[in-house]
């Protein structure tokens, strides 16, 4: 059973460019979340998608946008790249629990390492 | 604002030398506290979920405990393969999916 798969694994961009990262969730999962992890830091929540809609968003500018497809896979788009966007971008999937039901475990992919020059 | 603080930032242990990692949290309402392990260049790997104060979970040499303000991850008689960064995260009540992570504790176990 494949877990969460992300592509590409590594990429290098220059300031001002745009990037698209892709994620396929674990089989049986319908919810996808994206996190940004800078070197030496914990993951920071970007947003979560469920039923092709953005359910919740963290403190990230509108340059960060996403999409979820009918097959539950997802894309993260970042426009007008800044040097500070260099990080490991993690996709995590889960089976959606109700807003006040038991906490749902996230399964993470290996990440996409973005370097902005 | 919800906060998660982990200490120490780094820990160097001899093989067999037991120790504990701390995760203190301030949240409006706890839905769950999670421990993850992360190896270099990889995504976090799930270890435990704790839901209420007094709860304990064990897996091999690891044991996680929870109080109303903090959680501990105890590593008993560690081996070099336990070397990793250990991340603590909280999910709050009335939150759809956001996990608030701490910065992690980097553990190195030497033979």
CSV table of C-alpha atoms in Angstrom, one decimal:
chain,number,residue,atom,x,y,z
A,1,UNK,CA,0.0,0.0,0.0
A,2,UNK,CA,1.6,3.2,-1.2
A,3,UNK,CA,1.8,6.0,1.4
A,4,UNK,CA,1.8,9.7,0.6
A,5,UNK,CA,3.8,10.4,-2.6
A,6,UNK,CA,5.2,13.9,-3.5
A,7,UNK,CA,6.9,15.2,-6.6
A,8,UNK,CA,9.3,16.6,-7.4
A,9,UNK,CA,11.7,15.6,-4.6
A,10,UNK,CA,14.1,18.5,-5.3
A,11,UNK,CA,13.8,21.7,-7.3
A,12,UNK,CA,15.7,24.9,-7.8
A,13,UNK,CA,14.0,28.2,-8.8
A,14,UNK,CA,15.0,31.8,-9.0
A,15,UNK,CA,13.3,34.7,-7.3
A,16,UNK,CA,10.0,35.8,-8.9
A,17,UNK,CA,9.3,32.5,-10.5
A,18,UNK,CA,6.4,30.2,-9.8
A,19,UNK,CA,6.4,26.6,-8.6
A,20,UNK,CA,3.9,23.8,-8.5
A,21,UNK,CA,4.3,20.9,-6.1
A,22,UNK,CA,2.2,17.7,-6.3
A,23,UNK,CA,0.9,15.2,-3.8
A,24,UNK,CA,-1.0,11.9,-3.9
A,25,UNK,CA,-2.6,10.9,-0.6
A,26,UNK,CA,-2.4,7.6,1.1
A,27,UNK,CA,-5.0,5.1,-0.1
A,28,UNK,CA,-8.3,5.6,1.8
A,29,UNK,CA,-7.5,9.2,2.8
A,30,UNK,CA,-9.6,12.1,1.5
A,31,UNK,CA,-8.0,15.1,3.1
A,32,UNK,CA,-4.7,16.7,2.2
A,33,UNK,CA,-2.7,19.3,4.2
A,34,UNK,CA,0.4,21.2,3.2
A,35,UNK,CA,3.2,22.2,5.6
A,36,UNK,CA,6.3,24.3,5.1
A,37,UNK,CA,9.4,23.3,7.1
A,38,UNK,CA,12.4,25.6,7.2
A,39,UNK,CA,15.8,24.2,8.2
A,40,UNK,CA,15.9,23.4,11.9
A,41,UNK,CA,12.2,24.3,12.5
A,42,UNK,CA,9.0,22.4,12.9
A,43,UNK,CA,6.5,22.2,10.1
A,44,UNK,CA,4.2,25.2,9.7
A,45,UNK,CA,0.6,24.7,8.5
A,46,UNK,CA,-0.2,26.2,5.1
A,47,UNK,CA,-3.7,24.9,4.4
A,48,UNK,CA,-5.9,21.9,4.3
A,49,UNK,CA,-8.1,20.6,1.5
A,50,UNK,CA,-11.2,18.5,1.7
A,51,UNK,CA,-13.8,17.8,-1.0
A,52,UNK,CA,-11.8,20.1,-3.4
A,53,UNK,CA,-12.2,23.0,-1.1
A,54,UNK,CA,-9.8,24.8,1.2
A,55,UNK,CA,-11.0,24.0,4.7
A,56,UNK,CA,-8.5,25.9,6.9
A,57,UNK,CA,-5.6,28.2,6.2
A,58,UNK,CA,-2.5,29.1,8.2
A,59,UNK,CA,-0.7,32.4,8.3
A,60,UNK,CA,0.6,32.4,4.7
A,61,UNK,CA,0.2,35.1,2.0
A,62,UNK,CA,-2.1,34.7,-1.0
A,63,UNK,CA,1.0,33.8,-3.1
A,64,UNK,CA,0.4,30.3,-1.7
A,65,UNK,CA,-2.5,28.6,-3.3
A,66,UNK,CA,-3.7,25.1,-3.7
A,67,UNK,CA,-6.0,22.7,-5.4
A,68,UNK,CA,-7.5,19.3,-4.7
A,69,UNK,CA,-8.7,17.1,-7.5
A,70,UNK,CA,-11.6,14.6,-7.5
A,71,UNK,CA,-9.2,11.7,-6.9
A,72,UNK,CA,-8.1,13.5,-3.7
A,73,UNK,CA,-4.6,14.4,-5.1
A,74,UNK,CA,-3.5,17.9,-4.5
A,75,UNK,CA,-1.2,20.7,-5.8
A,76,UNK,CA,0.5,23.5,-4.0
A,77,UNK,CA,1.3,26.6,-6.1
A,78,UNK,CA,3.6,29.4,-4.9
A,79,UNK,CA,3.9,32.6,-7.0
A,80,UNK,CA,6.5,35.3,-7.0
A,81,UNK,CA,9.0,33.2,-5.1
A,82,UNK,CA,11.1,34.8,-2.4
A,83,UNK,CA,14.4,33.6,-1.0
A,84,UNK,CA,12.5,32.9,2.3
A,85,UNK,CA,10.3,30.4,0.5
A,86,UNK,CA,13.3,28.0,0.4
A,87,UNK,CA,12.1,25.1,2.6
A,88,UNK,CA,11.0,21.5,2.7
A,89,UNK,CA,7.3,21.3,1.6
A,90,UNK,CA,5.4,18.5,3.2
A,91,UNK,CA,2.1,17.0,2.2
A,92,UNK,CA,0.1,15.1,4.7
A,93,UNK,CA,-3.1,13.1,4.2
A,94,UNK,CA,-5.7,11.9,6.7
A,95,UNK,CA,-9.2,10.6,6.8
A,96,UNK,CA,-11.4,13.6,7.8
A,97,UNK,CA,-12.8,13.4,11.3
A,98,UNK,CA,-15.6,15.7,12.4
A,99,UNK,CA,-14.5,19.1,13.7
A,100,UNK,CA,-15.0,18.0,17.3
A,101,UNK,CA,-14.5,14.3,17.0
A,102,UNK,CA,-11.3,12.4,17.8
A,103,UNK,CA,-8.1,13.8,16.5
A,104,UNK,CA,-7.0,12.4,13.1
A,105,UNK,CA,-3.5,11.2,12.5
A,106,UNK,CA,-1.6,12.8,9.7
A,107,UNK,CA,0.5,10.6,7.4
A,108,UNK,CA,3.3,12.6,5.8
A,109,UNK,CA,5.1,12.3,2.5
A,110,UNK,CA,8.9,12.6,2.1
A,111,UNK,CA,8.6,16.2,1.0
A,112,UNK,CA,9.7,18.5,-1.9
A,113,UNK,CA,12.9,20.4,-1.2
A,114,UNK,CA,12.6,23.9,-2.8
A,115,UNK,CA,15.6,26.1,-3.1
A,116,UNK,CA,15.1,29.7,-4.3
A,117,UNK,CA,18.2,31.5,-5.6
B,1,UNK,CA,-2.4,32.1,20.6
B,2,UNK,CA,-1.7,28.4,20.6
B,3,UNK,CA,2.0,27.6,21.4
B,4,UNK,CA,4.1,24.5,21.5
B,5,UNK,CA,7.6,24.6,23.0
B,6,UNK,CA,10.0,21.6,23.0
B,7,UNK,CA,13.1,21.2,25.1
B,8,UNK,CA,16.0,20.6,24.9
B,9,UNK,CA,16.7,21.7,21.3
B,10,UNK,CA,19.4,19.0,21.1
B,11,UNK,CA,20.3,15.9,23.1
B,12,UNK,CA,23.4,13.7,22.8
B,13,UNK,CA,23.2,10.3,24.6
B,14,UNK,CA,25.4,7.4,25.0
B,15,UNK,CA,23.8,4.1,24.0
B,16,UNK,CA,21.8,2.8,26.9
B,17,UNK,CA,21.6,6.2,28.6
B,18,UNK,CA,17.9,6.9,29.2
B,19,UNK,CA,16.5,10.4,29.0
B,20,UNK,CA,13.3,12.5,28.5
B,21,UNK,CA,12.2,15.1,26.0
B,22,UNK,CA,9.7,17.8,27.0
B,23,UNK,CA,6.8,19.3,25.1
B,24,UNK,CA,4.9,22.1,26.8
B,25,UNK,CA,1.8,23.5,25.2
B,26,UNK,CA,-0.7,26.4,25.6
B,27,UNK,CA,-3.9,25.9,23.7
B,28,UNK,CA,-7.5,26.9,24.0
B,29,UNK,CA,-8.7,23.3,24.0
B,30,UNK,CA,-6.7,20.2,23.3
B,31,UNK,CA,-8.1,17.7,20.8
B,32,UNK,CA,-5.0,15.6,20.7
B,33,UNK,CA,-1.2,15.7,21.2
B,34,UNK,CA,1.0,13.9,18.7
B,35,UNK,CA,4.6,12.7,18.7
B,36,UNK,CA,6.4,12.2,15.4
B,37,UNK,CA,9.9,11.1,14.5
B,38,UNK,CA,11.7,12.7,11.6
B,39,UNK,CA,14.9,11.4,10.0
B,40,UNK,CA,17.1,13.7,7.9
B,41,UNK,CA,15.6,14.4,4.5
B,42,UNK,CA,12.4,12.6,5.2
B,43,UNK,CA,8.9,13.4,6.3
B,44,UNK,CA,7.7,13.0,9.9
B,45,UNK,CA,6.7,9.5,11.0
B,46,UNK,CA,3.8,9.0,13.4
B,47,UNK,CA,4.6,7.6,16.9
B,48,UNK,CA,1.8,8.4,19.3
B,49,UNK,CA,-1.4,10.2,19.9
B,50,UNK,CA,-2.5,11.3,23.5
B,51,UNK,CA,-5.9,12.7,24.2
B,52,UNK,CA,-6.2,13.4,27.9
B,53,UNK,CA,-4.1,14.1,31.0
B,54,UNK,CA,-2.8,10.9,32.6
B,55,UNK,CA,-2.7,9.0,29.4
B,56,UNK,CA,0.4,7.0,28.5
B,57,UNK,CA,1.5,5.1,25.4
B,58,UNK,CA,4.5,2.9,24.8
B,59,UNK,CA,6.3,1.6,21.7
B,60,UNK,CA,9.5,-0.4,22.1
B,61,UNK,CA,12.0,2.0,23.9
B,62,UNK,CA,9.7,5.0,23.7
B,63,UNK,CA,7.0,6.0,26.2
B,64,UNK,CA,4.8,9.1,25.9
B,65,UNK,CA,2.9,10.7,28.8
B,66,UNK,CA,0.6,13.7,29.0
B,67,UNK,CA,-0.4,16.2,31.6
B,68,UNK,CA,-2.6,19.3,31.3
B,69,UNK,CA,0.3,21.5,30.3
B,70,UNK,CA,3.0,19.2,28.9
B,71,UNK,CA,4.0,15.9,27.5
B,72,UNK,CA,7.1,13.9,27.9
B,73,UNK,CA,8.7,11.4,25.6
B,74,UNK,CA,10.9,9.0,27.6
B,75,UNK,CA,13.6,7.1,25.7
B,76,UNK,CA,14.7,4.0,27.7
B,77,UNK,CA,18.1,2.4,26.9
B,78,UNK,CA,18.4,4.1,23.5
B,79,UNK,CA,20.2,2.6,20.6
B,80,UNK,CA,21.9,4.5,17.7
B,81,UNK,CA,18.9,3.8,15.5
B,82,UNK,CA,16.8,6.0,17.8
B,83,UNK,CA,18.8,9.0,16.5
B,84,UNK,CA,16.3,11.4,14.9
B,85,UNK,CA,14.5,14.7,15.5
B,86,UNK,CA,11.4,14.2,17.6
B,87,UNK,CA,8.5,16.5,16.9
B,88,UNK,CA,5.6,17.3,19.2
B,89,UNK,CA,2.3,18.7,17.7
B,90,UNK,CA,-1.1,19.7,19.0
B,91,UNK,CA,-4.5,19.7,17.4
B,92,UNK,CA,-7.0,22.0,19.0
B,93,UNK,CA,-10.7,21.8,19.5
B,94,UNK,CA,-12.8,23.5,16.8
B,95,UNK,CA,-9.9,23.1,14.3
B,96,UNK,CA,-10.5,21.2,11.1
B,97,UNK,CA,-7.0,20.1,10.5
B,98,UNK,CA,-4.3,22.5,11.7
B,99,UNK,CA,-1.5,20.8,13.6
B,100,UNK,CA,0.7,23.2,15.6
B,101,UNK,CA,4.2,21.8,15.8
B,102,UNK,CA,7.1,22.5,18.1
B,103,UNK,CA,10.6,23.1,16.7
B,104,UNK,CA,11.7,19.6,17.7
B,105,UNK,CA,14.4,17.9,19.7
B,106,UNK,CA,17.4,16.5,17.8
B,107,UNK,CA,18.5,13.3,19.5
B,108,UNK,CA,21.9,11.7,18.7
B,109,UNK,CA,22.7,8.4,20.3
B,110,UNK,CA,26.3,7.3,20.1
B,111,UNK,CA,27.6,3.7,20.5
